[in-house]
XYZ file of C-alpha atoms in Angstrom:
696
model
C 77.516 114.418 153.476
C 80.127 111.620 153.485
C 79.317 108.148 154.722
C 82.475 108.127 156.807
C 81.077 110.960 158.936
C 77.913 109.049 159.906
C 79.353 105.558 159.523
C 78.219 104.372 163.026
C 74.661 105.513 162.248
C 74.619 103.912 158.805
C 75.812 100.628 160.276
C 72.569 100.512 162.375
C 70.542 100.064 159.166
C 67.770 102.471 160.281
C 66.798 102.857 156.639
C 68.133 101.610 153.321
C 67.629 101.666 149.588
C 67.473 98.040 148.574
C 67.572 98.776 144.876
C 64.036 97.572 144.354
C 61.527 99.640 142.325
C 57.761 100.028 142.400
C 55.512 99.693 139.355
C 56.198 103.335 138.459
C 59.986 102.628 138.527
C 60.248 104.686 141.684
C 62.869 103.658 144.178
C 61.818 101.732 147.268
C 62.985 103.213 150.573
C 62.774 100.751 153.464
C 62.599 101.824 157.132
C 62.875 98.708 159.309
C 61.634 99.734 162.777
C 62.812 97.590 165.662
C 61.291 96.798 169.006
C 63.627 99.280 170.703
C 63.028 102.995 170.685
C 64.218 104.482 167.388
C 66.365 107.604 167.542
C 64.563 110.007 165.235
C 67.566 112.273 164.795
C 69.705 109.370 163.584
C 66.871 108.226 161.341
C 66.576 111.749 159.949
C 70.328 111.840 159.266
C 70.143 108.429 157.597
C 67.223 109.529 155.393
C 68.978 112.738 154.439
C 72.079 110.739 153.368
C 70.067 108.105 151.457
C 67.948 110.694 149.627
C 71.112 112.528 148.550
C 72.280 109.488 146.608
C 69.766 109.167 143.718
C 69.871 111.538 140.800
C 67.277 114.212 140.206
C 65.709 112.071 137.499
C 65.246 109.236 139.931
C 63.841 111.559 142.588
C 61.351 112.933 140.088
C 59.784 109.471 139.752
C 59.081 109.482 143.481
C 59.809 107.043 146.253
C 57.809 104.191 147.699
C 58.544 104.044 151.392
C 58.086 100.768 153.266
C 57.796 101.394 156.992
C 58.151 98.028 158.689
C 56.243 98.475 161.981
C 55.726 94.829 162.769
C 58.164 95.024 165.645
C 57.429 98.585 166.703
C 54.682 100.564 168.394
C 52.031 102.554 166.602
C 53.088 105.899 167.949
C 56.629 105.303 166.633
C 55.247 104.393 163.227
C 53.093 107.486 163.196
C 56.028 109.657 164.200
C 58.119 108.204 161.365
C 55.366 108.763 158.815
C 54.912 112.342 159.941
C 58.653 112.869 159.852
C 58.621 111.845 156.185
C 56.488 114.900 155.567
C 59.389 117.114 156.623
C 62.215 115.053 155.153
C 60.965 114.004 151.705
C 57.419 115.272 151.184
C 57.805 115.980 147.468
C 59.690 112.805 146.611
C 57.389 110.328 148.445
C 54.524 109.001 146.341
C 53.419 106.106 148.526
C 54.069 105.006 152.089
C 53.364 101.356 152.842
C 53.107 100.766 156.578
C 53.556 97.059 157.291
C 51.442 96.385 160.338
C 51.230 93.481 162.710
C 48.456 91.049 161.826
C 46.022 91.965 164.691
C 47.770 94.413 166.893
C 46.699 97.797 165.491
C 43.071 97.147 164.484
C 41.625 99.399 167.121
C 44.211 102.058 166.659
C 43.578 102.524 162.995
C 40.181 104.010 163.513
C 41.670 106.740 165.584
C 44.069 107.867 162.831
C 43.309 107.561 159.171
C 46.306 108.421 157.021
C 44.212 108.610 153.923
C 42.323 111.516 155.344
C 45.641 113.270 155.859
C 46.785 112.690 152.283
C 46.380 116.291 151.246
C 48.140 117.576 154.263
C 50.953 114.965 154.133
C 51.454 115.158 150.413
C 51.610 111.394 149.882
C 49.383 108.371 150.281
C 49.737 106.134 153.322
C 48.376 102.604 153.360
C 48.411 99.964 156.051
C 49.154 96.510 154.753
C 50.123 93.142 156.095
C 53.512 91.760 155.226
C 52.075 88.952 153.096
C 49.958 91.363 151.085
C 52.692 93.826 150.227
C 53.130 92.091 146.890
C 49.845 93.605 145.759
C 51.600 96.943 145.449
C 55.169 95.898 144.728
C 56.511 93.065 142.605
C 58.047 90.212 144.631
C 61.261 90.524 142.639
C 61.626 94.086 143.941
C 61.089 93.116 147.575
C 63.661 91.760 149.977
C 63.297 88.450 151.732
C 61.750 89.882 154.930
C 58.783 91.009 152.835
C 58.451 87.737 150.953
C 60.438 88.934 147.946
C 63.467 87.523 146.095
C 65.637 90.608 146.005
C 68.973 90.067 147.756
C 70.365 92.919 149.751
C 73.512 92.986 151.931
C 73.591 96.199 153.895
C 77.303 95.928 154.943
C 78.316 95.109 151.402
C 76.392 98.136 150.175
C 77.926 100.317 152.866
C 81.457 99.156 152.038
C 80.904 99.897 148.378
C 79.533 103.321 149.240
C 82.638 104.017 151.279
C 84.821 102.962 148.362
C 82.766 105.036 145.950
C 82.890 108.143 148.093
C 86.609 107.706 148.764
C 87.255 107.329 145.047
C 85.070 110.317 144.242
C 86.749 112.474 146.827
C 90.305 111.392 145.947
C 89.747 111.572 142.206
C 88.167 115.021 142.428
C 91.025 116.296 144.592
C 93.546 114.612 142.342
C 91.973 116.154 139.248
C 92.282 119.604 140.800
C 95.930 119.000 141.713
C 96.786 117.591 138.306
C 95.027 120.470 136.607
C 97.110 122.944 138.603
C 100.333 121.104 137.734
C 99.438 120.635 134.080
C 98.168 124.159 133.585
C 101.215 125.570 135.348
C 103.550 123.666 133.017
C 101.687 125.001 129.965
C 102.290 128.649 130.805
C 105.033 129.821 128.542
C 105.541 133.182 130.206
C 106.012 131.748 133.690
C 109.363 132.612 135.272
C 111.836 129.930 136.233
C 111.163 130.208 139.934
C 107.397 129.642 139.591
C 108.006 126.923 137.040
C 110.364 125.105 139.359
C 107.731 125.344 142.094
C 105.099 123.798 139.807
C 107.527 121.099 138.763
C 108.276 120.247 142.367
C 104.563 120.123 143.254
C 103.473 116.466 143.481
C 99.956 114.991 143.873
C 98.921 114.126 147.399
C 97.863 110.634 146.307
C 99.223 108.200 143.794
C 97.307 108.505 140.498
C 97.945 104.864 139.680
C 96.354 103.765 142.940
C 93.323 105.997 142.407
C 92.853 104.764 138.845
C 93.131 101.153 139.957
C 90.541 101.774 142.682
C 88.224 103.415 140.141
C 88.521 100.525 137.691
C 87.815 97.991 140.407
C 84.820 100.034 141.564
C 83.512 100.391 138.015
C 83.875 96.648 137.514
C 81.765 95.986 140.591
C 79.179 98.574 139.555
C 78.810 96.960 136.167
C 78.105 93.489 137.559
C 74.476 92.159 137.331
C 72.761 89.602 139.488
C 70.306 87.141 137.974
C 67.182 85.795 139.641
C 67.275 82.105 138.876
C 63.689 81.350 139.950
C 62.012 84.058 137.913
C 64.450 83.923 135.015
C 64.443 87.718 134.750
C 67.186 90.243 135.236
C 67.360 92.077 138.558
C 69.556 95.141 139.080
C 71.956 95.083 141.990
C 71.619 97.770 144.640
C 74.744 99.380 143.165
C 73.317 100.000 139.696
C 73.900 103.096 137.570
C 71.119 105.116 139.178
C 72.080 104.465 142.756
C 75.884 104.624 142.541
C 76.278 106.945 139.582
C 78.174 104.551 137.341
C 78.475 107.281 134.697
C 80.026 109.536 137.302
C 82.725 106.983 138.009
C 83.349 106.553 134.295
C 83.496 110.306 133.803
C 85.933 110.682 136.681
C 88.054 107.871 135.287
C 88.107 109.461 131.856
C 89.073 112.822 133.318
C 91.702 111.194 135.497
C 93.237 109.320 132.581
C 93.370 112.480 130.532
C 94.911 114.577 133.266
C 97.214 111.769 134.333
C 98.455 111.342 130.769
C 99.208 115.044 130.649
C 100.787 114.808 134.078
C 103.011 111.908 132.949
C 104.167 113.985 130.017
C 104.845 116.880 132.398
C 106.769 114.520 134.653
C 108.668 113.159 131.700
C 109.596 116.655 130.603
C 110.452 117.582 134.158
C 112.516 114.383 134.599
C 114.253 115.055 131.316
C 114.967 118.640 132.313
C 116.130 117.520 135.734
C 118.295 114.834 134.148
C 119.736 117.365 131.729
C 120.453 119.753 134.600
C 122.101 116.957 136.607
C 124.163 115.857 133.627
C 125.217 119.423 132.940
C 126.150 119.878 136.590
C 128.191 116.655 136.623
C 129.823 117.538 133.314
C 130.896 120.892 134.720
C 132.205 119.179 137.853
C 134.361 116.853 135.734
C 135.506 119.652 133.434
C 136.276 122.048 136.296
C 138.310 119.423 138.180
C 140.258 118.268 135.131
C 140.999 121.825 134.006
C 141.673 122.951 137.569
C 143.219 120.642 140.209
C 143.904 117.863 137.677
C 145.864 120.115 135.348
C 147.624 121.742 138.294
C 148.876 118.322 139.433
C 150.424 117.739 136.022
C 151.975 121.196 135.930
C 154.040 120.349 139.000
C 155.304 117.096 137.466
C 157.772 117.695 134.636
C 161.087 116.141 135.675
C 162.414 112.714 134.709
C 164.649 112.072 137.733
C 168.412 111.772 137.902
C 168.494 108.071 138.774
C 166.475 104.907 138.582
C 165.205 105.359 142.135
C 164.182 108.963 141.439
C 162.334 107.886 138.266
C 160.517 105.172 140.237
C 159.466 107.746 142.835
C 158.148 110.032 140.074
C 156.346 107.097 138.495
C 154.711 106.233 141.811
C 153.623 109.866 142.222
C 152.213 109.801 138.699
C 150.267 106.610 139.491
C 148.658 108.434 142.419
C 147.679 111.261 140.063
C 146.316 108.728 137.564
C 144.307 107.078 140.334
C 142.618 110.398 141.140
C 141.949 111.001 137.449
C 140.520 107.489 137.057
C 137.669 108.337 139.417
C 136.713 111.308 137.246
C 137.184 109.292 134.062
C 134.736 106.736 135.465
C 132.230 109.552 135.936
C 132.970 110.620 132.350
C 132.189 107.121 131.046
C 128.917 107.030 132.964
C 127.960 110.522 131.772
C 128.859 109.644 128.194
C 126.576 106.615 128.333
C 123.740 108.695 129.765
C 124.195 111.359 127.095
C 124.297 108.683 124.369
C 121.038 107.199 125.666
C 119.403 110.633 125.703
C 120.659 111.336 122.200
C 119.065 108.130 120.948
C 115.712 108.914 122.575
C 115.917 112.692 122.953
C 113.832 115.427 121.386
C 115.105 117.654 118.658
C 115.462 120.646 120.937
C 117.719 118.679 123.288
C 120.107 117.319 120.669
C 122.147 120.498 120.281
C 122.601 120.950 124.013
C 123.436 117.265 124.583
C 125.934 117.149 121.736
C 127.570 120.326 122.990
C 127.926 118.848 126.488
C 129.218 115.569 125.100
C 131.747 117.299 122.867
C 133.114 119.505 125.609
C 133.335 116.643 128.074
C 135.083 114.414 125.523
C 137.542 117.128 124.515
C 138.613 117.823 128.078
C 138.822 114.146 129.087
C 140.725 113.072 125.991
C 143.139 115.967 126.326
C 143.785 115.148 129.969
C 144.084 111.422 129.225
C 146.597 112.208 126.468
C 148.655 114.274 128.901
C 148.595 111.462 131.459
C 149.580 108.885 128.858
C 152.359 111.118 127.526
C 153.696 111.660 131.040
C 153.492 107.936 131.811
C 155.351 107.032 128.609
C 158.003 109.669 129.314
C 158.565 108.341 132.839
C 158.688 104.759 131.594
C 161.313 105.634 128.987
C 163.256 107.632 131.603
C 163.096 104.646 133.974
C 164.410 102.346 131.247
C 167.162 104.848 130.415
C 168.297 105.119 134.029
C 168.051 101.334 134.396
C 170.355 100.800 131.426
C 172.684 103.543 132.725
C 172.815 101.912 136.156
C 173.521 98.493 134.677
C 176.197 99.936 132.384
C 177.783 101.755 135.323
C 177.949 98.487 137.245
C 179.527 96.777 134.238
C 182.111 99.552 133.937
C 182.861 99.312 137.660
C 183.341 95.559 137.332
C 185.586 95.994 134.306
C 187.596 98.705 136.022
C 187.987 96.551 139.108
C 189.223 93.713 136.956
C 191.711 96.031 135.247
C 192.973 97.408 138.539
C 193.992 93.942 139.766
C 197.454 92.949 138.559
C 197.639 89.710 136.603
C 199.955 87.155 138.176
C 201.683 85.057 135.497
C 200.653 81.502 136.317
C 200.212 79.751 132.992
C 199.196 80.593 129.460
C 195.773 78.898 129.667
C 194.777 81.009 132.655
C 196.002 84.130 130.889
C 193.991 83.175 127.786
C 190.876 82.602 129.906
C 191.345 85.940 131.663
C 191.867 87.662 128.322
C 188.692 86.056 126.949
C 186.725 87.200 130.008
C 188.131 90.700 129.601
C 187.084 90.790 125.941
C 183.599 89.562 126.837
C 183.210 92.233 129.491
C 184.375 94.897 127.057
C 181.919 93.632 124.442
C 179.126 93.635 127.033
C 180.025 97.229 127.949
C 179.982 98.207 124.287
C 176.549 96.607 123.854
C 175.305 98.347 127.003
C 176.570 101.702 125.789
C 174.833 101.187 122.448
C 171.614 100.368 124.271
C 172.058 103.473 126.447
C 172.459 105.629 123.338
C 169.264 104.189 121.851
C 167.304 104.683 125.073
C 168.750 108.141 125.499
C 167.870 109.202 121.963
C 164.339 107.887 122.427
C 164.071 109.814 125.680
C 165.415 112.975 124.026
C 162.843 112.604 121.248
C 160.077 112.324 123.840
C 161.373 115.336 125.734
C 161.515 117.372 122.545
C 157.842 116.501 121.928
C 156.829 118.140 125.194
C 154.957 121.172 123.889
C 153.440 123.861 126.041
C 150.020 122.187 125.884
C 151.396 119.133 127.671
C 151.460 120.893 131.034
C 149.659 124.112 130.340
C 152.837 126.178 130.579
C 156.146 126.794 128.857
C 158.456 123.921 129.779
C 161.474 124.904 127.640
C 163.709 125.529 130.675
C 162.663 122.269 132.313
C 163.198 120.461 129.020
C 166.719 121.911 128.819
C 167.534 120.538 132.271
C 166.236 117.113 131.266
C 168.147 117.173 127.965
C 171.354 118.280 129.693
C 170.970 115.477 132.229
C 170.425 112.779 129.571
C 173.284 113.998 127.410
C 175.520 114.313 130.463
C 174.836 110.706 131.477
C 175.616 109.436 127.978
C 178.801 111.504 127.723
C 179.971 110.367 131.150
C 179.386 106.732 130.234
C 181.210 107.259 126.936
C 184.241 108.733 128.728
C 184.279 105.941 131.296
C 184.018 103.370 128.527
C 186.876 105.052 126.605
C 189.107 105.027 129.691
C 188.320 101.362 130.210
C 189.083 100.624 126.554
C 192.471 102.315 126.894
C 193.215 100.295 129.979
C 191.983 97.150 128.253
C 194.376 97.818 125.354
C 197.297 98.063 127.760
C 196.128 95.018 129.683
C 195.562 93.097 126.454
C 199.117 93.847 125.274
C 200.541 92.819 128.601
C 198.511 89.632 128.685
C 199.454 88.794 125.106
C 203.082 89.269 126.064
C 202.483 86.988 129.029
C 200.914 84.422 126.752
C 203.912 84.765 124.430
C 206.266 84.479 127.403
C 204.621 81.309 128.618
C 204.573 80.026 125.060
C 208.290 80.677 124.694
C 208.958 79.010 128.016
C 206.822 76.046 127.057
C 208.505 75.773 123.641
C 211.949 76.115 125.239
C 211.059 73.331 127.632
C 209.838 71.381 124.632
C 213.197 71.964 122.928
C 214.912 70.528 125.994
C 212.617 67.524 125.789
C 213.344 67.125 122.108
C 217.106 67.246 122.754
C 216.677 64.666 125.478
C 214.746 62.526 123.049
C 217.470 62.987 120.380
C 220.135 62.124 122.969
C 218.204 59.078 124.019
C 217.765 58.051 120.399
C 221.457 58.616 119.784
C 222.413 56.377 122.671
C 219.859 53.642 122.102
C 219.221 53.435 118.381
C 222.261 55.031 116.732
C 224.616 52.159 117.678
C 225.458 50.496 114.374
C 228.945 51.084 112.979
C 228.277 49.471 109.595
C 229.281 46.132 108.168
C 231.499 47.744 105.543
C 232.942 51.091 104.625
C 230.061 51.990 102.379
C 227.453 51.448 105.118
C 229.648 53.312 107.569
C 229.804 56.285 105.229
C 226.020 56.258 105.009
C 225.786 56.125 108.797
C 228.199 59.044 109.039
C 226.039 61.092 106.653
C 222.877 60.243 108.602
C 224.576 61.149 111.814
C 225.595 64.478 110.357
C 222.002 65.261 109.463
C 220.891 64.049 112.882
C 223.323 66.417 114.473
C 221.998 69.240 112.278
C 218.495 68.587 113.606
C 219.742 68.655 117.165
C 221.679 71.840 116.450
C 218.523 73.499 115.061
C 216.587 72.369 118.124
C 219.241 73.766 120.413
C 219.383 77.054 118.497
C 215.556 77.297 118.581
C 215.566 76.770 122.339
C 218.262 79.402 122.770
C 216.239 81.891 120.719
C 213.121 81.178 122.760
C 214.970 81.694 125.993
C 216.420 84.956 124.697
C 212.836 86.025 123.791
C 211.674 85.214 127.333
C 214.398 87.434 128.711
C 213.227 90.319 126.517
C 209.563 89.713 127.433
C 210.367 89.539 131.129
C 212.222 92.820 130.877
C 209.175 94.316 129.130
C 206.787 92.856 131.706
C 209.157 93.664 134.555
C 208.917 90.186 135.929
C 211.297 87.299 136.489
C 211.039 84.184 134.386
C 211.663 80.697 135.603
C 213.168 79.841 132.236
C 216.385 81.817 132.764
C 217.242 79.943 135.927
C 215.826 76.540 135.068
C 215.272 75.856 131.382
C 218.546 77.375 130.128
C 220.811 75.194 132.325
C 218.789 72.186 131.280
C 219.118 73.152 127.654
C 222.864 73.712 127.960
C 223.372 70.517 129.933
C 221.493 68.297 127.504
C 223.172 69.997 124.572
C 226.559 69.413 126.175
C 225.666 65.775 126.721
C 224.409 65.471 123.153
C 227.595 67.122 121.822
C 229.856 64.765 123.777
C 227.786 61.780 122.737
C 227.717 62.955 119.142
C 231.462 63.449 119.087
C 231.920 59.990 120.536
C 229.608 58.623 117.895
C 231.514 60.437 115.145
C 234.827 59.226 116.508
C 233.643 55.623 116.537
C 232.182 55.894 113.048
C 235.431 57.403 111.731
C 237.437 54.598 113.397
C 234.993 52.081 111.920
C 235.355 53.683 108.492
C 239.145 53.578 108.700
C 238.986 50.003 109.936
C 236.584 48.843 107.222
C 238.401 50.773 104.473
C 241.823 49.295 105.319
C 240.398 45.859 105.930
C 238.562 45.883 102.651
C 241.673 47.067 100.849
C 243.696 44.199 102.331
C 240.995 41.635 101.726
C 240.515 42.756 98.172
C 244.278 42.342 97.369
C 245.040 39.285 95.204
C 247.419 36.722 96.608
C 249.229 36.624 93.263
C 250.434 40.166 93.626
C 254.078 40.626 94.175
C 255.161 40.807 97.755
C 256.068 44.402 97.448
C 252.479 45.320 96.725
C 251.407 44.361 100.198
C 252.565 46.352 103.129
C 252.526 44.290 106.265
C 252.332 47.519 108.231
C 248.810 47.864 106.881
C 247.883 44.610 108.526
C 249.201 45.825 111.810
C 247.421 49.118 111.387
C 244.100 47.394 110.684
C 244.565 45.110 113.631
C 245.477 48.057 115.806
C 242.470 50.125 114.703
C 240.199 47.121 115.130
C 241.459 46.473 118.607
C 241.169 50.164 119.472
C 237.625 50.171 118.159
C 236.803 47.102 120.212
C 238.245 48.764 123.235
C 236.214 51.951 122.423
C 233.016 49.987 122.339
C 233.463 48.971 125.950
C 234.193 52.494 127.135
C 231.105 54.571 128.269
C 230.416 58.192 127.387
C 231.382 60.319 130.365
C 229.576 63.630 130.861
C 230.845 66.693 132.705
C 228.725 65.932 135.725
C 230.420 62.530 135.972
C 227.532 60.442 134.735
C 228.153 57.666 132.241
C 226.082 56.339 129.348
C 226.709 53.374 127.032
C 225.664 53.127 123.401
C 223.002 50.507 123.061
C 222.612 47.426 125.161
C 225.446 44.951 125.975
C 224.048 42.490 123.458
C 224.061 45.188 120.784
C 227.671 46.025 121.595
C 228.582 42.340 121.636
C 227.082 41.867 118.189
C 229.031 44.880 116.823
C 232.225 43.696 118.502
C 231.753 40.189 117.090
C 231.494 41.580 113.583
C 234.677 43.613 114.040
C 236.492 40.528 115.418
C 235.357 38.502 112.408
C 236.764 41.163 110.099
C 240.019 41.255 112.113
C 240.193 37.443 111.863
C 239.671 37.660 108.109
C 242.510 40.186 107.883
C 244.723 37.883 109.960
C 243.963 34.945 107.698
C 244.829 37.083 104.720
C 248.065 37.944 106.317
C 248.875 34.276 106.942
C 248.048 33.425 103.365
C 250.487 36.022 102.189
C 253.153 34.798 104.541
C 252.883 31.127 103.578
C 254.535 31.430 100.123
C 257.485 33.141 101.755
C 257.853 30.293 104.145
C 257.723 27.729 101.373
C 260.419 29.538 99.474
C 262.656 29.666 102.477
C 262.138 25.962 103.145
C 262.985 25.064 99.611
């Protein structure tokens, strides 16, 4: 019978085992009767429950029953005592009826329990409450009987409830654990039954039951001490009343079965974990070898342009994103397998390593394919990028070549030619880069074996190779056409540069002639102080004229070259209508001026030569040695020269130019006049002797 079933009755405290013992070590059963009518059925139920608690050994020592009738009527007491005959006749050794002090004196004579001893089977005595200690030690009596034994009925009842709950749960748990443990030990059990046993869980938590048992055992093992007597008193929950050994035995059995159960759970968890890992591994493998590989099989091209390659790269990134989710599962599974390998049993190592190896092989192979595809697309994108840039450069170069060059000046032509050369060099560099990228791409394409996509990709590879080679050949042809056009344009521009150079040099020749003419008019004005100096001036003038002639001839040659270049370039030159007339005009002016200069120098030479000849003649010479016509000739040449100095140089266009400044001409004229005067004086000296002779 469980206490929970009759809990309301037990709470009434109709009877209790206080834990006290009589002098024979028999347990003391107390029945505290109250003033109200006692329900005998409830009392009988209470006694049945209480008497089921002690062990057989304790029952064999007999019970001492204290019937407290101080608040009850005699007939109730008698009924209780008689009821003991039916409930516990063999276990009761003594019944102590605690009577009121003077209430039952007359009644006792009518019923003597001692006379009924043989029929009842136990001895019944009537005793006052203060004399109960004659039969039972005060330390074994509760306070209501003058003893020192402490008893808390609700505390006892709560502990009984805990004890019974623990006993019931632990017993049930032991049965369940035994079924689970025994089922896991059967080697010949089929997988279905084994999975059923593995999925069978205890109805209660073993940890909770064990904790409850330990707490209960701790309370059962506590002792209370009687401070006044100095002796040791057992609590009502001692080993005889609450079966402390039973709790310990249940705890030991529970620990044993629970340890086995934990091992079963560990094995089951390990098996479940292995099954889950295997299932996940197969999911990863099946996807990578199935849909994942199929995605790669459909992606083999490299695109025919930069935009197409970018689209393929974006598609590949989507495929990589889907693979990344499965690779993340692979990483997690690999870590779980590694942990199990470090702490796994020998029989699991082979299976775990096999799973790990297969998973790694598939993932690494798929990752290699993804990486190869990504690298191929990246190289293809770079190739098409270089091809697109080179195509734009070729278009720009071709556009530049298609625009005719207007001859403005040589510097602009040189700058345009430099820009053209730079563009051609940039195109050449771009083409070299395209060849390198293309060769790298071809090498990658040639490395595409059948394993890369799980099929033969030779035909697809041929299309890719043909496309790459076609792009490079097309760029090479376009570059060659541009080079040919650049050669023609370069020749034309060089001719233009030469044309402008000739025109500039021809203009420079005109400037030089102008400078020579200016120098001739302004600085070449001396006629010499004597014949010797005049001869030197004539020689210098001849050389000066040679320089001017060379300059004029150089200008003429340059202008003739411009005519040839213009005919070659099919353009008109400004030099033929502008520079040539200038050159001819300045040369004409220089020629006229030079001739005038020569004429004056020759007159000066004749003048100085004749004058010097006359002046060097000795007056003692005979008269016939001197020709007076010479004097007249010198005077005539001198006067003509003086007149010539005042006459300007007249050009064909009617303009006039004078040699030197008026002061320079005055100085030259003064020198000539002095020489004429000296000649005249010489003449007079020669004439004076003739006059003297005539006078005499």
